[in-house]
Coordinates of C-alpha atoms and ligand atoms in Angstrom, one line a residue:
M1 CA 59.1 104.1 141.4
T2 CA 59.0 105.5 138.1
V3 CA 60.2 102.9 135.2
T4 CA 62.2 104.8 132.2
R5 CA 63.0 101.6 130.3
G6 CA 66.5 101.6 128.6
L7 CA 66.8 104.2 130.4
E8 CA 65.9 106.0 127.2
G9 CA 66.8 110.5 128.2
V10 CA 68.1 109.8 131.7
V11 CA 71.2 111.2 132.3
A12 CA 73.3 108.7 134.9
T13 CA 76.6 110.9 134.8
T14 CA 78.7 114.3 133.9
S15 CA 81.5 113.6 131.3
S16 CA 83.7 116.2 129.8
I17 CA 85.1 113.3 126.9
S18 CA 82.5 113.7 124.7
S19 CA 79.1 115.4 123.5
I20 CA 75.8 114.8 121.9
I21 CA 73.5 117.9 121.3
D22 CA 70.6 118.4 118.6
D23 CA 72.5 115.4 116.5
T24 CA 75.9 116.9 116.3
L25 CA 78.5 115.0 118.0
T26 CA 81.9 116.2 119.4
Y27 CA 85.2 115.0 121.1
V28 CA 86.0 117.4 123.6
G29 CA 84.0 120.3 122.2
Y30 CA 85.6 119.4 118.3
N31 CA 82.8 118.2 115.9
I32 CA 83.6 115.1 114.1
D33 CA 82.7 116.4 110.3
D34 CA 86.4 118.7 111.2
L35 CA 88.4 115.3 113.1
A36 CA 86.9 113.1 109.9
E37 CA 88.0 115.4 108.0
N38 CA 91.6 116.1 109.3
A39 CA 93.1 114.0 112.5
T40 CA 94.7 111.3 112.5
F41 CA 93.4 108.3 115.0
E42 CA 96.3 108.5 117.3
E43 CA 95.3 112.9 118.2
V44 CA 91.8 111.4 118.6
I45 CA 92.9 108.7 121.3
Y46 CA 94.9 111.8 122.7
L47 CA 92.6 114.3 122.7
L48 CA 89.9 112.0 124.2
W49 CA 92.4 110.5 127.4
H50 CA 93.7 114.2 128.0
R51 CA 90.5 116.3 127.3
R52 CA 93.3 118.7 124.6
L53 CA 94.7 118.2 121.3
P54 CA 98.6 116.9 121.6
N55 CA 101.4 119.0 120.0
A56 CA 104.1 117.4 117.4
Q57 CA 105.6 116.4 120.6
E58 CA 103.1 114.8 122.7
L59 CA 102.0 113.2 119.6
A60 CA 105.2 111.6 118.8
E61 CA 105.5 110.3 122.6
L62 CA 102.4 108.8 122.6
K63 CA 102.9 106.7 119.4
N64 CA 106.0 105.5 120.5
Q65 CA 104.7 104.2 123.4
L66 CA 101.7 102.5 121.3
A67 CA 104.2 101.3 119.1
E68 CA 106.9 99.8 121.8
N69 CA 103.6 97.8 123.2
A70 CA 101.2 96.3 120.8
S71 CA 103.4 93.2 120.7
L72 CA 101.1 90.4 122.0
P73 CA 102.9 88.0 125.0
Q74 CA 102.9 84.5 123.3
E75 CA 101.1 83.6 125.8
I76 CA 98.6 85.3 124.3
L77 CA 99.4 83.3 120.1
D78 CA 99.6 80.1 121.7
H79 CA 95.9 80.2 123.1
F80 CA 94.5 81.3 120.2
K81 CA 95.4 78.1 119.0
M82 CA 93.7 75.8 121.2
Y83 CA 90.4 77.9 120.5
P84 CA 87.7 75.6 118.2
I85 CA 88.9 78.3 115.8
D86 CA 86.4 77.1 113.3
K87 CA 83.2 77.9 115.3
V88 CA 84.7 81.3 117.4
H89 CA 83.8 84.5 116.6
P90 CA 86.2 87.2 116.4
M91 CA 84.3 89.4 118.7
A92 CA 83.6 86.5 121.3
A93 CA 88.4 85.1 120.8
L94 CA 88.8 89.6 121.3
R95 CA 86.3 89.8 124.5
S96 CA 88.8 86.7 126.0
A97 CA 91.9 87.5 125.0
V98 CA 91.5 91.1 126.4
S99 CA 90.3 88.9 129.7
L100 CA 93.4 87.1 129.6
L101 CA 96.0 89.8 129.1
G102 CA 95.1 90.8 132.3
L103 CA 96.5 88.0 133.7
Y104 CA 100.0 88.7 132.2
D105 CA 100.2 92.5 133.5
D106 CA 101.9 93.0 136.1
E107 CA 99.9 96.0 137.1
A108 CA 96.8 94.9 136.6
D109 CA 95.3 95.4 140.0
L110 CA 96.8 98.5 140.6
M111 CA 94.9 101.6 140.4
D112 CA 97.1 104.6 140.7
E113 CA 96.4 106.6 138.0
Q114 CA 99.7 106.3 136.4
A115 CA 99.7 102.4 136.6
N116 CA 95.7 102.6 134.5
Y117 CA 97.6 105.4 132.2
R118 CA 99.9 102.6 131.0
K119 CA 97.1 100.0 131.1
A120 CA 95.8 102.3 129.1
I121 CA 98.8 102.6 126.6
R122 CA 98.8 98.8 126.7
L123 CA 95.4 97.6 125.5
Q124 CA 95.1 100.5 122.5
A125 CA 98.4 99.4 121.3
K126 CA 97.6 95.6 121.6
L127 CA 93.9 95.2 120.6
P128 CA 94.6 95.6 116.6
S129 CA 97.8 92.8 117.5
I130 CA 95.0 90.8 118.7
V131 CA 92.1 91.0 116.0
T132 CA 94.4 90.9 113.3
A133 CA 96.7 87.8 115.0
F134 CA 93.7 86.1 115.5
S135 CA 92.7 86.2 112.3
R136 CA 95.7 85.0 110.4
I137 CA 95.4 82.0 113.4
R138 CA 92.3 80.9 111.9
K139 CA 93.2 81.1 108.7
G140 CA 96.6 78.8 109.5
L141 CA 98.8 81.9 109.1
E142 CA 101.2 83.3 111.2
P143 CA 100.5 86.5 113.0
V144 CA 102.5 89.5 112.0
A145 CA 104.5 91.6 114.0
P146 CA 103.3 95.3 114.3
R147 CA 106.2 97.6 112.4
K148 CA 106.7 100.5 115.0
D149 CA 106.9 103.4 112.1
F150 CA 103.4 103.0 111.3
S151 CA 100.3 104.3 112.5
I152 CA 97.1 102.1 114.0
A153 CA 95.5 102.6 110.8
E154 CA 98.3 100.9 108.8
N155 CA 99.5 99.1 111.1
F156 CA 96.2 96.8 111.9
L157 CA 95.8 96.4 107.2
Y158 CA 99.2 95.3 107.9
M159 CA 99.0 93.1 110.3
L160 CA 96.0 92.0 109.0
S161 CA 97.6 91.1 105.3
G162 CA 100.9 90.7 105.5
K163 CA 101.0 93.7 102.8
E164 CA 101.8 97.0 103.1
P165 CA 98.4 99.1 102.7
D166 CA 98.3 101.9 99.9
A167 CA 97.5 105.5 101.3
I168 CA 93.9 105.5 100.2
A169 CA 93.1 102.3 102.3
V170 CA 95.1 103.8 105.1
E171 CA 93.4 107.2 105.3
A172 CA 90.3 106.0 105.1
F173 CA 90.5 103.1 107.9
N174 CA 92.2 106.0 109.8
K175 CA 88.9 108.1 109.3
A176 CA 86.7 105.1 110.5
L177 CA 88.8 104.6 113.6
V178 CA 87.9 108.3 114.0
L179 CA 84.8 108.1 113.6
H180 CA 84.3 105.4 115.8
A181 CA 86.3 106.4 118.8
D182 CA 83.5 107.7 121.6
H183 CA 80.0 108.1 121.5
E184 CA 79.1 109.8 124.5
L185 CA 77.5 107.2 127.1
N186 CA 76.2 104.1 124.8
A187 CA 75.8 100.7 126.1
S188 CA 79.7 99.5 126.1
T189 CA 80.7 102.8 127.8
F190 CA 78.3 102.7 130.1
T191 CA 78.8 98.4 131.0
A192 CA 82.4 100.0 131.2
R193 CA 81.6 102.7 133.6
V194 CA 79.8 100.5 135.5
C195 CA 82.2 98.0 136.2
V196 CA 84.4 99.9 137.2
A197 CA 83.0 102.1 139.4
T198 CA 83.2 98.6 142.0
L199 CA 86.6 100.0 141.8
S200 CA 87.5 97.0 139.3
D201 CA 90.0 97.2 137.0
V202 CA 90.8 98.2 133.4
Y203 CA 91.1 94.6 131.6
S204 CA 87.9 94.1 133.0
G205 CA 85.9 97.5 132.2
I206 CA 87.3 96.8 128.9
T207 CA 86.4 93.1 129.1
S208 CA 82.8 93.8 129.4
A209 CA 82.3 96.8 127.4
I210 CA 82.9 94.1 124.6
G211 CA 80.5 92.0 125.5
A212 CA 77.9 95.3 125.4
L213 CA 79.6 96.2 121.7
K214 CA 79.1 92.1 120.6
G215 CA 75.4 92.4 120.2
P216 CA 73.6 93.4 117.0
L217 CA 71.3 96.3 118.4
H218 CA 75.2 98.0 119.3
G219 CA 78.7 96.8 117.0
G220 CA 77.5 93.5 115.6
A221 CA 75.2 95.9 113.4
N222 CA 77.9 96.5 110.9
E223 CA 78.5 92.7 110.5
A224 CA 74.6 92.2 110.3
V225 CA 74.1 95.3 107.5
M226 CA 76.9 92.9 105.7
K227 CA 74.7 90.0 105.5
M228 CA 72.0 91.5 104.6
L229 CA 73.3 93.3 101.9
S230 CA 74.7 89.8 100.9
E231 CA 71.3 87.7 101.1
I232 CA 69.9 90.6 99.0
G233 CA 72.1 90.0 96.5
T234 CA 70.3 92.7 93.3
L235 CA 69.2 95.7 93.2
D236 CA 66.3 94.8 92.0
N237 CA 65.9 92.9 95.0
V238 CA 66.3 95.4 97.3
E239 CA 62.3 96.9 97.0
P240 CA 60.7 93.5 97.7
Y241 CA 64.0 92.4 100.9
I242 CA 63.2 95.3 102.4
R243 CA 59.3 95.8 102.2
E244 CA 58.7 92.0 103.3
K245 CA 61.2 93.1 106.1
L246 CA 59.4 96.1 106.6
A247 CA 55.4 94.7 106.6
N248 CA 56.8 92.0 109.5
K249 CA 58.2 94.9 111.6
E250 CA 61.9 93.6 111.2
K251 CA 64.7 95.6 111.9
I252 CA 66.5 97.1 109.5
M253 CA 70.0 96.5 110.8
G254 CA 71.9 100.2 110.6
F255 CA 69.0 101.7 110.9
G256 CA 67.5 104.2 113.9
H257 CA 69.3 105.4 117.0
R258 CA 68.5 106.3 120.5
V259 CA 69.9 109.5 120.7
Y260 CA 69.7 111.5 116.9
R261 CA 66.3 112.2 115.5
L262 CA 67.5 113.8 112.3
G263 CA 70.4 111.3 110.9
D264 CA 73.8 110.0 112.6
P265 CA 76.2 112.7 111.7
R266 CA 78.9 110.0 111.4
A267 CA 76.7 108.2 108.4
K268 CA 77.9 110.9 105.6
H269 CA 81.4 110.3 105.5
L270 CA 80.7 106.4 105.4
R271 CA 78.7 107.6 103.0
A272 CA 81.1 108.6 101.5
M273 CA 84.1 106.7 101.4
S274 CA 81.3 103.3 100.6
E275 CA 80.8 105.5 97.3
K276 CA 84.6 106.0 96.7
L277 CA 85.8 102.9 97.6
T278 CA 83.1 100.6 96.0
Q279 CA 83.7 102.3 92.6
L280 CA 87.7 101.4 93.3
T281 CA 87.2 97.9 94.1
G282 CA 84.5 97.6 91.3
E283 CA 81.8 96.5 93.3
P284 CA 79.6 99.6 93.1
Q285 CA 76.5 96.9 93.7
W286 CA 77.1 97.7 97.8
Y287 CA 76.6 100.9 97.9
V288 CA 74.1 102.1 95.1
M289 CA 71.9 98.5 96.8
S290 CA 72.9 100.6 100.3
T291 CA 71.6 103.4 98.5
K292 CA 68.4 102.2 97.9
I293 CA 67.9 100.5 101.1
E294 CA 68.3 104.2 102.6
A295 CA 65.9 105.6 100.7
I296 CA 63.2 102.7 101.0
V297 CA 63.7 103.2 104.8
T298 CA 64.1 106.9 105.6
G299 CA 60.8 107.3 103.3
E300 CA 58.9 104.5 105.2
K301 CA 59.9 104.4 108.9
K302 CA 61.8 108.3 108.3
L303 CA 64.4 106.0 110.1
P304 CA 68.1 107.8 108.9
P305 CA 71.0 105.1 108.7
N306 CA 73.5 105.7 111.7
V307 CA 77.5 104.8 111.6
D308 CA 77.2 101.0 111.0
F309 CA 75.2 100.9 107.9
Y310 CA 77.7 102.6 105.1
S311 CA 80.9 101.1 106.7
A312 CA 79.4 98.0 106.6
S313 CA 80.7 98.3 102.2
V314 CA 83.4 100.3 103.6
Y315 CA 85.4 97.6 105.7
H316 CA 83.6 94.8 102.8
S317 CA 85.7 97.0 100.1
L318 CA 88.8 97.2 101.9
G319 CA 88.8 93.6 101.9
I320 CA 88.7 93.1 105.6
D321 CA 86.4 89.4 106.4
H322 CA 83.0 90.2 107.3
D323 CA 82.9 88.8 111.2
L324 CA 85.7 90.8 112.1
F325 CA 83.7 94.7 110.7
T326 CA 82.6 94.0 115.0
P327 CA 86.7 93.8 116.4
I328 CA 87.7 97.1 114.2
F329 CA 84.5 98.8 116.6
A330 CA 86.4 97.8 119.2
V331 CA 90.1 98.8 118.4
S332 CA 88.3 102.0 118.0
R333 CA 86.4 102.4 120.5
V334 CA 88.7 101.0 123.5
S335 CA 90.3 104.6 122.7
G336 CA 86.5 106.1 124.6
W337 CA 86.0 103.1 126.5
L338 CA 89.4 103.8 128.7
A339 CA 88.5 107.7 128.3
H340 CA 85.7 106.7 130.2
I341 CA 87.2 104.6 132.8
L342 CA 90.0 107.2 133.5
E343 CA 87.1 109.6 134.5
Q344 CA 85.4 107.0 136.1
Y345 CA 87.8 106.6 138.8
E346 CA 88.6 110.2 138.6
N347 CA 85.5 110.8 140.2
N348 CA 84.0 107.2 141.8
R349 CA 80.2 106.5 142.9
L350 CA 79.0 103.2 142.5
I351 CA 76.3 102.3 139.9
R352 CA 73.4 100.6 140.9
P353 CA 69.7 102.1 140.4
R354 CA 66.9 100.5 141.4
A355 CA 64.3 98.2 140.0
D356 CA 60.3 97.9 140.0
Y357 CA 59.2 94.2 141.6
T358 CA 56.7 92.7 139.5
G359 CA 56.7 89.6 141.2
P360 CA 54.5 87.4 143.8
S361 CA 54.2 88.9 147.1
L362 CA 55.5 87.1 150.1
Q363 CA 55.2 84.0 149.9
T364 CA 55.9 81.3 152.5
Y365 CA 58.5 78.7 152.2
V366 CA 57.5 75.1 151.6
P367 CA 60.1 72.0 152.1
V368 CA 61.3 70.4 149.2
E369 CA 59.4 66.9 150.2
Q370 CA 56.2 68.5 150.4
R371 CA 55.7 70.6 147.0
Ligands
LIG1 C1 69.7 101.5 117.5 C2 68.4 100.6 118.3 C3 68.4 99.8 118.9 C4 67.8 102.0 119.3 O1 66.7 101.5 119.9 P1 65.3 101.8 120.9 O2 65.8 103.1 120.8 O3 65.8 101.3 121.9 O4 64.3 102.3 119.3 P2 63.5 101.2 119.5 O5 64.0 99.4 119.2 O6 62.3 100.8 120.7 O7 62.4 101.4 118.2 C5 61.5 102.9 118.5 C6 60.5 102.1 117.2 O8 61.3 102.6 115.5 C7 61.4 101.0 115.1 N1 62.4 100.8 114.7 C8 64.4 101.2 115.3 N2 64.8 100.2 115.2 C9 64.8 100.2 113.6 C10 65.5 99.6 112.1 N3 66.4 99.3 112.2 N4 64.5 99.3 111.2 C11 63.3 98.9 111.6 N5 62.5 99.9 112.8 C12 63.4 100.3 113.7 C13 61.1 99.9 116.6 O9 60.2 98.9 115.6 C14 59.7 100.7 117.2 O10 58.9 100.8 115.9 P3 57.1 100.6 117.2 O11 57.1 101.8 118.0 O12 56.1 100.6 115.6 O13 58.0 99.3 117.6 C15 67.0 100.6 117.6 O14 66.7 101.9 116.4 C16 67.6 99.2 116.5 O15 67.6 98.2 116.9 N6 68.7 99.3 115.4 C17 69.1 98.4 114.7 C18 69.7 98.2 115.2 C19 71.6 98.9 114.9 O16 71.3 99.4 113.5 N7 72.1 99.4 115.9 C20 73.5 99.9 115.8 C21 73.0 101.2 116.4 S1 74.3 102.3 116.4

């Protein structure tokens, strides 16, 4: 048996959703740079789910379906009130809430294509409501109901703060959602596909994916970046802090990637947003410190920043609590997970690799009283 650690370079499926070729990321053939500059997140959702951009009527219909399904069952809100709220990470709350949501969906175990599509709409619509409601409830505030006339980006910021967001914040947040929507066979997407390839249901697939995204080597890196920036604190401290970490062979969060070699094409968009937003909030130090970290890590390790590095200072500038950064990643990536789950069902085969056994060879069982 040949073991490929971490499945590096292994091609496990075909997919027509997104591709990474020569460090270029496309969704259904559209370059991410083009989509980041021009598309709404709702258009991207349609693109990922239907493999083509919507016309105006199709887009309006999708927006309407999402708006109609954005409210949460009261049971979910009540459940949040039972959590040990000061100890629960919002990603754990989100994972539990999505699993719970399945209990209140009469169609949870229906496996026909239309029922699965309807569940995709419900999950995409409700994730922003879950994250924002949890954030408010843990602060002793009442959840804010979603507005039917708002986009997902507008609604998220509105439900979080209770105030209508300004145009700059909405534009930045929409762009972040577009940039995080899908990413070929990343760890959480693979997790979702492995789960539903057993013909398990959509809620189980998304719950599993959230669990995988939570880890700091994947989506959890964006929160870890902000923790690092806060620990560093000042521009003068960047150099000694980063050099000490590198000398100790510690990883610098927000750098490196399994697939990209020259650089993550999403990072430049987030870098530009970080520069603009940190200026606007009067906290340019987060951007300046980040660029200094980038110069050192790129120079020393030849590792370019990934999507998580500059998204940290972007979300911080939007006034978002640091432990909500990874749930925001999920609010976007659920669109990709759902596209991959629907694609997996279309042409399913159980995903079941092998392990090269390294334990002891045949042993004779000895009864417990003789051991
Ligand atoms: C993304 C990541 C998990 C990819 O992992 P991978 O393909 O398995 O690569 P490895 O962890 O085996 O790293 C390969 C080498 O680069 C180094 N490296 C990788 N990422 C590094 C980082 N962020 N900081 C410092 N060194 C890093 C490793 O130490 C290793 O060095 P070695 O060969 O001398 O032991 C990894 O780069 C990482 O942990 N990055 C930080 C977390 C992060 O930002 N995750 C979000 C990804 S979008």
